Coordinates of C-alpha atoms and ligand atoms in Angstrom, one line a residue:
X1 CA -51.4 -110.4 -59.6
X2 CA -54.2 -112.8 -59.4
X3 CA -56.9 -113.4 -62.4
X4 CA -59.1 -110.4 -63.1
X5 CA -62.9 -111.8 -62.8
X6 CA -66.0 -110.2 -64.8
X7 CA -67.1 -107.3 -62.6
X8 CA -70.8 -108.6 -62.7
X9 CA -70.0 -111.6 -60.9
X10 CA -69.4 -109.6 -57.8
X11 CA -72.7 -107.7 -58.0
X12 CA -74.5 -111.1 -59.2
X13 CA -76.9 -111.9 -55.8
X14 CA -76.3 -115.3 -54.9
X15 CA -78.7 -118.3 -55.2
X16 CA -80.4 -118.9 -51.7
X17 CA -81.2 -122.9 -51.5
X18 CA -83.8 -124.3 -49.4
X19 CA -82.4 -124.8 -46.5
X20 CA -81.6 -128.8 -45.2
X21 CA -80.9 -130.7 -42.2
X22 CA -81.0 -134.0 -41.2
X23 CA -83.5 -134.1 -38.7
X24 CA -85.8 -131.0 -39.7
X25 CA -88.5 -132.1 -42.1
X26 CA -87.3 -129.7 -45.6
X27 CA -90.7 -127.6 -46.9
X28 CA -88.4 -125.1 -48.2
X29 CA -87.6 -126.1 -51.8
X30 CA -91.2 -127.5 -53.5
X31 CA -89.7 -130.7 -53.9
X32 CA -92.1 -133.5 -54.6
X33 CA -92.7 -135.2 -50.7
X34 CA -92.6 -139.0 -52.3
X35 CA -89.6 -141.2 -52.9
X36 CA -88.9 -142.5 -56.6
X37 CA -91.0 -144.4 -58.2
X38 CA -89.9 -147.8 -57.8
X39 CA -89.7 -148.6 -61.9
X40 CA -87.9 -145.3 -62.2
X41 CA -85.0 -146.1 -59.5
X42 CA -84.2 -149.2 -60.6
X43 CA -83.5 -147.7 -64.2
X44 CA -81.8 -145.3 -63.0
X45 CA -79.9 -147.5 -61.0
X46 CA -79.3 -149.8 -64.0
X47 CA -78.4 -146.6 -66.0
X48 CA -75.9 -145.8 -63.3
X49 CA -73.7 -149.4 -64.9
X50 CA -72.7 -147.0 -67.6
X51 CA -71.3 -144.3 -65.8
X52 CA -67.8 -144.8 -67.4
X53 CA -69.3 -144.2 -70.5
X54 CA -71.0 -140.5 -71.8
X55 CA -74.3 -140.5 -72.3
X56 CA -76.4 -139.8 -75.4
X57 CA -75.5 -136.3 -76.3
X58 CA -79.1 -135.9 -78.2
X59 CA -81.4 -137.6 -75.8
X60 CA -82.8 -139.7 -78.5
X61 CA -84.9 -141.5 -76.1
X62 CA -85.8 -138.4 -73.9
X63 CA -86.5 -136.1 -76.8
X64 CA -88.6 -139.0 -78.6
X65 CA -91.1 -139.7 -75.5
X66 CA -91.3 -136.0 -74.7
X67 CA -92.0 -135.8 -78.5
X68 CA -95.0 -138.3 -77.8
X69 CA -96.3 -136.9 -74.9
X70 CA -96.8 -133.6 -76.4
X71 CA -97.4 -134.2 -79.7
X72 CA -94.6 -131.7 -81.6
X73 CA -92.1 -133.1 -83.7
X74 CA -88.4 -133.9 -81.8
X75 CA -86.9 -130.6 -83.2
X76 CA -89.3 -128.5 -81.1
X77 CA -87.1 -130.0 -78.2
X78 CA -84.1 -128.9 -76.7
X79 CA -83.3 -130.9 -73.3
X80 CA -81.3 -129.3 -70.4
X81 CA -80.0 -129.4 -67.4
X82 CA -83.3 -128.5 -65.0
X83 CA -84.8 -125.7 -66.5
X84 CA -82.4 -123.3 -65.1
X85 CA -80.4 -124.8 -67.4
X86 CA -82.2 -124.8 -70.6
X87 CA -82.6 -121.5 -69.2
X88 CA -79.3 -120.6 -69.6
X89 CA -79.4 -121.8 -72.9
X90 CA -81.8 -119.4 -74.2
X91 CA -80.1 -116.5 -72.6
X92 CA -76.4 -117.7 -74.6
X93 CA -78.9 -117.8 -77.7
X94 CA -80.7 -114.9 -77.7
X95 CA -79.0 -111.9 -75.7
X96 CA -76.0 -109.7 -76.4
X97 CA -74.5 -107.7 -74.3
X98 CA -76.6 -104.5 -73.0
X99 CA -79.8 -106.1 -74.5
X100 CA -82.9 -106.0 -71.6
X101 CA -84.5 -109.0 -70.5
X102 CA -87.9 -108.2 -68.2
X103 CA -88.5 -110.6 -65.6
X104 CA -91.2 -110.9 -63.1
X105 CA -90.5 -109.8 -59.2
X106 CA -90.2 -111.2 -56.4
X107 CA -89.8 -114.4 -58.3
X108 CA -87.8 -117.3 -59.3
X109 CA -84.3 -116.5 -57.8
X110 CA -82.5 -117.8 -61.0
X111 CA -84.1 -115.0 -63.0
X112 CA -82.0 -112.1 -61.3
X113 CA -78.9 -114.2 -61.8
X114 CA -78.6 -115.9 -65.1
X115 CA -79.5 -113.5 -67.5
X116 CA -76.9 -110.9 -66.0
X117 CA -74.0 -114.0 -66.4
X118 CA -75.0 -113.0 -70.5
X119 CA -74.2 -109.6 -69.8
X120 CA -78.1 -108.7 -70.0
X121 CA -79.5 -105.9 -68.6
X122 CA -82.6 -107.2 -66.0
X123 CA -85.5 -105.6 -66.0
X124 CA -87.6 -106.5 -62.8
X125 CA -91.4 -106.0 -62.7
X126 CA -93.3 -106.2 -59.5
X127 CA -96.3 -108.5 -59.4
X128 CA -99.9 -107.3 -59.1
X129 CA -101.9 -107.5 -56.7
X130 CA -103.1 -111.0 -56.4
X131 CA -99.8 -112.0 -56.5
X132 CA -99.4 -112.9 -60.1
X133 CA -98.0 -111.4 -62.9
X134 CA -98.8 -107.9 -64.0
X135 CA -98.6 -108.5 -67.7
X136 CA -99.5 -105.5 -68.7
X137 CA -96.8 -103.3 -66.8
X138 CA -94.5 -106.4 -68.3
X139 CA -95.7 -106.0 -72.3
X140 CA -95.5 -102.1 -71.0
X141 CA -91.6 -102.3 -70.0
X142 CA -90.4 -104.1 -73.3
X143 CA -87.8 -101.5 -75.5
X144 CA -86.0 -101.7 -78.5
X145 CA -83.3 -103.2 -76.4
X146 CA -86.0 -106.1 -75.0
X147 CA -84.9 -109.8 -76.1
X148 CA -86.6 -111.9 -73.8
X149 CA -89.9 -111.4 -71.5
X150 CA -90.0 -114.0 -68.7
X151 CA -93.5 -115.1 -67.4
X152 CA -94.0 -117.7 -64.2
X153 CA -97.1 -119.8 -63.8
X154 CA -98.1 -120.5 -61.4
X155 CA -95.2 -117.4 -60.1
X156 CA -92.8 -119.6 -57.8
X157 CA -92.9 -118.0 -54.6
X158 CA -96.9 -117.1 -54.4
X159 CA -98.4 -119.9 -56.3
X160 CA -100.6 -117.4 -58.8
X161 CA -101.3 -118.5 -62.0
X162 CA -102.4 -116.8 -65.1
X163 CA -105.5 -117.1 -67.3
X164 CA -105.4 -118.2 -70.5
X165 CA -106.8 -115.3 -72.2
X166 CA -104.9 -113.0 -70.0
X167 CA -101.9 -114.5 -71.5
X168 CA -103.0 -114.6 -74.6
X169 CA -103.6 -110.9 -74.5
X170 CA -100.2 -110.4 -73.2
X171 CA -98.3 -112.1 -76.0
X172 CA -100.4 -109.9 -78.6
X173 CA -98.9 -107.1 -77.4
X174 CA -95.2 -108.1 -77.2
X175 CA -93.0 -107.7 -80.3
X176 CA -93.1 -110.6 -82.5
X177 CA -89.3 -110.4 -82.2
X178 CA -88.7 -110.5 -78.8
X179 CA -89.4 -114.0 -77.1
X180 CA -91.6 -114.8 -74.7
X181 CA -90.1 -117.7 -72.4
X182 CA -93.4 -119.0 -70.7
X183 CA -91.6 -120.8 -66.9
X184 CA -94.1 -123.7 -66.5
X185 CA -91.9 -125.6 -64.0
X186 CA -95.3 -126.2 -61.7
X187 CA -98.0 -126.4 -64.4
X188 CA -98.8 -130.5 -63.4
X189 CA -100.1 -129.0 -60.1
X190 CA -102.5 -126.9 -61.7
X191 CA -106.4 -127.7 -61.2
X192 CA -107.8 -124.3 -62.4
X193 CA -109.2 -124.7 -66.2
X194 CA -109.2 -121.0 -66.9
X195 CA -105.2 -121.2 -66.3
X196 CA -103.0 -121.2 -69.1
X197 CA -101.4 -124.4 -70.5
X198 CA -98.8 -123.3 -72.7
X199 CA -99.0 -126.3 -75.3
X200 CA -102.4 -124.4 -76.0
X201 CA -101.0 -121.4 -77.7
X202 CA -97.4 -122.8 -78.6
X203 CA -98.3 -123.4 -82.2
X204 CA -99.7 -120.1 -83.0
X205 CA -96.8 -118.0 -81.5
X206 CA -93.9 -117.9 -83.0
X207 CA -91.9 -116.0 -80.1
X208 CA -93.3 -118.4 -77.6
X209 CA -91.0 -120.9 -75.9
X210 CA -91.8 -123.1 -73.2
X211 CA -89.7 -124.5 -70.0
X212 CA -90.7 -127.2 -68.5
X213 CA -88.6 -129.3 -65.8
X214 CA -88.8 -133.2 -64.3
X215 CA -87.7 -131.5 -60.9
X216 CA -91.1 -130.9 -59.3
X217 CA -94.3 -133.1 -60.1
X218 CA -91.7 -135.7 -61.6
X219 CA -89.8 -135.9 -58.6
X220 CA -86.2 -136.2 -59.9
X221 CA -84.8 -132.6 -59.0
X222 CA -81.4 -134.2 -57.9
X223 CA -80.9 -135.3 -61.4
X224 CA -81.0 -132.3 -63.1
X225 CA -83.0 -132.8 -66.0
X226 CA -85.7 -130.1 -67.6
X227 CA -86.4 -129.0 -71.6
X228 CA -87.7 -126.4 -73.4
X229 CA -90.6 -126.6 -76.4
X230 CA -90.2 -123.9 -79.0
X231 CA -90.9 -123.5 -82.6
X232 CA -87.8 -125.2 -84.2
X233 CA -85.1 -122.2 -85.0
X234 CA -85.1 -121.2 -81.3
X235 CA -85.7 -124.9 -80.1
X236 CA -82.3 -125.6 -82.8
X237 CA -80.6 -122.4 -81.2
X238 CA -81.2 -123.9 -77.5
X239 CA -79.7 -127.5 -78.7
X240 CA -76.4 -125.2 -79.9
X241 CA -76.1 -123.8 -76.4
X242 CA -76.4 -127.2 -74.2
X243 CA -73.6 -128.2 -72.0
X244 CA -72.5 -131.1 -74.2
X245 CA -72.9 -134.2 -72.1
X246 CA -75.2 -132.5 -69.1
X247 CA -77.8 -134.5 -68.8
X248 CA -76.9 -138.0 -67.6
X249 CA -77.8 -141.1 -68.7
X250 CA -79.0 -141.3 -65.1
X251 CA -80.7 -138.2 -65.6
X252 CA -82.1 -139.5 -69.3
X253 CA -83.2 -143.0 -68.6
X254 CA -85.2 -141.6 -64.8
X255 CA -86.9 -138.8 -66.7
X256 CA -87.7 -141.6 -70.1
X257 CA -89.1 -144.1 -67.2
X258 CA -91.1 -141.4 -65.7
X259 CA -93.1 -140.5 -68.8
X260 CA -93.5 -143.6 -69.3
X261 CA -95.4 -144.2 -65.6
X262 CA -98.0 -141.0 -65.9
X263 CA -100.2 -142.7 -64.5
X264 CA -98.3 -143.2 -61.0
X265 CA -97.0 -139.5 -61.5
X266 CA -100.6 -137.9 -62.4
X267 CA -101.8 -140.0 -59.0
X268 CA -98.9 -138.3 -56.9
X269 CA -99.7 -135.2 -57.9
X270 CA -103.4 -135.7 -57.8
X271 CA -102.5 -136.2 -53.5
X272 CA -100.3 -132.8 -53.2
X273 CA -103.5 -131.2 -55.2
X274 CA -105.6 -132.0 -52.7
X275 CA -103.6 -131.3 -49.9
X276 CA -102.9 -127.9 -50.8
X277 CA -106.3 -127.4 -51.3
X278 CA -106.9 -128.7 -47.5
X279 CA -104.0 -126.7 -46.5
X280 CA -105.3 -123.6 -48.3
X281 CA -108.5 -124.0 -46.6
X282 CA -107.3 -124.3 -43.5
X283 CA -105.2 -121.6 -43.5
X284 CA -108.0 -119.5 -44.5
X285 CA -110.0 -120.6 -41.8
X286 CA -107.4 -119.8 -39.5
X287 CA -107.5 -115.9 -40.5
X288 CA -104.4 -115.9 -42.8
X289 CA -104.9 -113.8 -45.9
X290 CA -103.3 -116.0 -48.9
X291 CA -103.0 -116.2 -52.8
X292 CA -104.6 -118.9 -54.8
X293 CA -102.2 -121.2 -55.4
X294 CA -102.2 -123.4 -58.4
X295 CA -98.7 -125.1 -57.3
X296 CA -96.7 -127.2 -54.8
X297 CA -96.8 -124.6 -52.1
X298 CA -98.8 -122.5 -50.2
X299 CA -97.2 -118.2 -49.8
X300 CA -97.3 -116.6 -46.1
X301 CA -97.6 -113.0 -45.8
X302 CA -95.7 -112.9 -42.9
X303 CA -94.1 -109.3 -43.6
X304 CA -91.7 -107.9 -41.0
X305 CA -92.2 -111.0 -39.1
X306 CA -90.8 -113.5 -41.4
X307 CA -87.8 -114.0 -40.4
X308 CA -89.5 -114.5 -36.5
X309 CA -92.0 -117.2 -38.2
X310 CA -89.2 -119.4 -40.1
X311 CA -87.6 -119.5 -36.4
X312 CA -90.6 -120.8 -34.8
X313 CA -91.1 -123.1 -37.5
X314 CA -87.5 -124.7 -37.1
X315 CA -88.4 -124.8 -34.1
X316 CA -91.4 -127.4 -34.7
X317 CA -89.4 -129.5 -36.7
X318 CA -89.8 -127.7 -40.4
X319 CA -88.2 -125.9 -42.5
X320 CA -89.9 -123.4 -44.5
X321 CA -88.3 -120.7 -47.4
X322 CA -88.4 -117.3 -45.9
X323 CA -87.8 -114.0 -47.8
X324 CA -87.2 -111.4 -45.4
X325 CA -89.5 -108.8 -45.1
X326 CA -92.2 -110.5 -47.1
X327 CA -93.2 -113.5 -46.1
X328 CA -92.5 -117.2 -46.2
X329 CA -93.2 -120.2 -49.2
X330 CA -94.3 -123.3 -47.5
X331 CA -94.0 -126.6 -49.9
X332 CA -96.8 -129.0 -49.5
X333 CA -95.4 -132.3 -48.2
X334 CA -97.2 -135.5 -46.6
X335 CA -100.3 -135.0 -44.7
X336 CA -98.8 -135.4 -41.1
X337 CA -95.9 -132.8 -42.3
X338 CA -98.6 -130.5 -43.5
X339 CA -100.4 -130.8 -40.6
X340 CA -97.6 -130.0 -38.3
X341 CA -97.0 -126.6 -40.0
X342 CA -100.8 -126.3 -39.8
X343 CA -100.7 -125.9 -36.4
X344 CA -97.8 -123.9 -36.1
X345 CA -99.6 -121.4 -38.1
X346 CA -102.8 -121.7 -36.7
X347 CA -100.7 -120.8 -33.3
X348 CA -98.7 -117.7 -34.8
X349 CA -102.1 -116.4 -36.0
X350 CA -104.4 -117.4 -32.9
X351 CA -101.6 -116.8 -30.9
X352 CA -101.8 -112.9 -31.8
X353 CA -105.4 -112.6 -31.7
X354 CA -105.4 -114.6 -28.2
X355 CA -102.5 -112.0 -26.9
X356 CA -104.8 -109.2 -28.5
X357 CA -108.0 -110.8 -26.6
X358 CA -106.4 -111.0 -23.2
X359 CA -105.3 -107.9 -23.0
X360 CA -108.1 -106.5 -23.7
X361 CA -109.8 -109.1 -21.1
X362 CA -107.5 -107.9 -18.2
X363 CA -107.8 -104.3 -19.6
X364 CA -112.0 -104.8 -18.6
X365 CA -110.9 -106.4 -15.3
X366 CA -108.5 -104.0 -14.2
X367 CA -111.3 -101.0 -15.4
Ligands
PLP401 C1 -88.1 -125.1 -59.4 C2 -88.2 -124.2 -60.5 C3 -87.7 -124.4 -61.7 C4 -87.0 -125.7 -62.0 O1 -85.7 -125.7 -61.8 P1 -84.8 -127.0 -62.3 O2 -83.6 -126.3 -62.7 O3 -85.6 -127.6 -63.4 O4 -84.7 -127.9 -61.2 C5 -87.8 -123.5 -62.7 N1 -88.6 -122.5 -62.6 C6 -89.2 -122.2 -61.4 C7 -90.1 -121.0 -61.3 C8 -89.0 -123.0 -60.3 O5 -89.6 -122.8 -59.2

């Protein structure tokens, strides 16, 4: 006899990291390309004395800066563990089992996965077009059974974002029972003032709740930290569902640091801005056909040939995140990184037209 596991956790698809390796350069998981800030290592370091000791199970601190920052009152607040966390948390708040959550597709990989461990039913909705989200297929496929509508911006792997009044239009037509969760996890890379800020529309929606995360434009993914902002009985429903003790003091006293330093952050992120808007560029110039990315990363259509292109890539020294079949997500990094994959893409595509062009050169010699 051995113990009898759920059945779903066989069928669950399994989270696909970024791959890593030592002497490849990683451009496969939209981390932030900069080392910590030096203020914010050293009190994490000096945070790391306590480690025999739990840390604050209500992030006073934490809460009260991210409090400050935005300008809500601490118990529109619930901090988690990254946002896949706090993430978790809203699904052990708000779903019984059977009840539908509709998610975005092809999108973040956690989306698939967590609300399924709640015994959800996932309702996946392609994108549109451009890339982004088609909101009106997603306000389309809410049901009676509908507890949660998931919206990424900018969409983690294609960089889209969404406009404001698209959004806005959106959350009109959802149910003012069924909540919205609004994945903002790249919204500090966003340059585009037509592009929805969630903090703009939080206060007049009810339903709305927003996840944001210190893993990306903060730069402190390895420490797990991330929170959600919601009107205050979901935001207190959240807080009920936290893994008590999650976030370190570690954790707590990098992300309370960081706030603290916007300045050096806003800076940082100011230089991935602008590189992704010279890499964007380029690639365009090159002949690639792209989406507008508002994040940390540029999106590949590399199709069929994906799988080919991540090779070729390893092969220069990169790494890059490929889905199979559909193309690859490239995370901007330093300049000399970015200009490595630059040429390596500039060769895949030239590469093809030059093959096309000399055939057709020896075809005219040979005629
Ligand atoms: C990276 C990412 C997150 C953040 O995950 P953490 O758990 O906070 O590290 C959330 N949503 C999306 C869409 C992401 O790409």
């Amino acid at each position: 006899m051995v113990p009898r596991i759920r059945t779903i956790i066989s069928e669950l698809p399994a989270y696909v990291p970024g791959k890593d390796h030592p002497d490849l350069v990683k451009m496969s998981s939209n981390e932030n390309p900069f080392e910590p800030l030096p203020g914010v290592l050293e009190r994490a370091v000096a945070a790391a004395k306590s480690m025999h000791r739990y840390p604050d199970l209500f992030a006073t601190e934490l809460t009260a800066a991210i409090s400050a920052k935005f300008a809500v009152p601490t118990g529109w607040i619930s901090v988690g563990t990254g946002s896949s966390g706090v993430l978790q948390q809203i699904m052990q708040a708000v779903v019984e089992p059977g009840d539908e959550v509709v998610h975005p597709w092809r999108s973040f990989e956690a989306y698939p996965i967590i609300p399924r461990l709640s015994s959800a039913t996932v309702v996946a909705v392609p994108l549109g077009p451009d890339g982004g989200m088609d909101l009106a297929a997603m306000a389309g496929a809410v049901t009676k059974r509908t507890k949660v509508v998931v919206v990424c911006s900018p969409n983690n792997p294609t960089g889209t974002a969404e406009r404001s009044e698209d959004f806005v239009a959106f959350l009109a037509r959802v149910p003012e029972s069924v909540l919205v969760v609004l994945d903002e996890a790249y919204v500090e890379f966003v340059h585009d003032s037509r592009v929805v800020d969630g903090m703009g529309v939080l206060a007049s929606h009810p339903n709305l709740c927003l996840l944001r995360t210190f893993s990306k434009a903060y730069g402190l993914a390895g420490l797990r930290v991330g929170f959600a902002l919601a009107h205050p009985p979901v935001a207190a429903a959240l807080r009920k569902c936290a893994v008590p003790f999650g976030v370190s003091a570690v954790a707590q006293h990098a992300a309370v640091e960081s706030l603290h330093r916007e300045p050096e952050i806003r800076d940082r992120v100011g230089v991935v801005v602008r590189e992704r808007q010279r890499v964007r560029q380029a690639l365009l110039d090159q002949g690639w056909d792209i989406p507008d990315s508002e994040a940390n990363f540029v999106w590949l259509p590399t199709g069929e040939r994906t799988d080919e292109f991540a090779v070729t890539c390893q092969r220069a020294g990169f790494l890059v995140r490929p889905f199979s079949g559909e193309g690859c997500r490239v995370t901007i990094s330093a300049p000399s990184h970015n200009n490595r994959f630059l040429a390596t893409a500039g060769e895949w595509i030239g590469g093809r037209c030059h093959r096309r062009l000399h055939t057709s050169l020896r075809q005219r010699r040979n005629a």
